């Protein structure tokens, strides 16, 4: 058995629908898959349904935008497939995050208009942005409206920090993210520590109740993964891994390119319940 525990759908910044991600898992021989959209679980029910038809186990997941002191950290939440994740305080966070992201998106569009670009908020909505809106949706709308030539140009000229249409994002404190995930009986895992400043894991997250770290990730090389695997072992926490597939063609982060198996996967599934 192998599992890819990190993927995105068009409910956040991915390209594919939940059904398409599950079909891709089936085509690529990934029997266990987690969908971990940014700050939303709206894609989970459809993915589970599709998984039942194709014989793929879909683990309900989420990637929460959090902060540890000044630094943005992403906390993955994984839940048992018993529907309990749909209840409680944790869902309140997701609902509020959706609203805040929508308002942020409107602000970005207004700033773009002030910068002279011809784009309306309806252009962003028209492109089928569903759950969790972000800068990629604005970038796609700018591209579709012919206001820029490439997707990246949106970030380089307008959407990155310090650029004219930059609007900062809401982040929940890591401690709160972990608490809310635990409240929904989930496991809280630090996503891609290799993307953090100095590739360093804030050890204080362990005191906050972190259950594990994402040891294997598309953007971790083998040296980094070995280091994280050792670290997780020393601290007796879970080691997970996943591709972080967003469905982009030609991307290294293709579904199933990063997986876990064997004892790491068994431990994870046992703790998941
Ligand atoms: P947001 O959560 O709205 O701030 O958007 C973050 C997402 O935007 C990331 O997950 C990436 O998918 C995308 N992104 C961020 N920076 C860039 C960039 N410089 N070029 C292309 N995509 C980017
Ligand atoms: Fe993303
Ligand atoms: Fe992330
Ligand atoms: Zn991700």
PDB file of C-alpha atoms and ligand atoms in Angstrom, residues 8 12-13 38 63 244 246, ligand 2:
ATOM      1  CA  UNK A   8      -5.407  20.231  -4.060  1.00  0.00           C
ATOM      2  CA  UNK A  12      -8.747  25.993  -3.489  1.00  0.00           C
ATOM      3  CA  UNK A  13      -5.886  26.744  -5.881  1.00  0.00           C
ATOM      4  CA  UNK A  38      -6.186  25.400   1.571  1.00  0.00           C
ATOM      5  CA  UNK A  63      -4.207  22.565   4.788  1.00  0.00           C
ATOM      6  CA  UNK A 244       1.205  18.716  -3.090  1.00  0.00           C
ATOM      7  CA  UNK A 246      -2.210  21.198  -7.854  1.00  0.00           C
TER       8      UNK A 246
HETATM    9 FE1  LIG B   2      -1.462  25.775  -2.959  1.00  0.00          FE
END
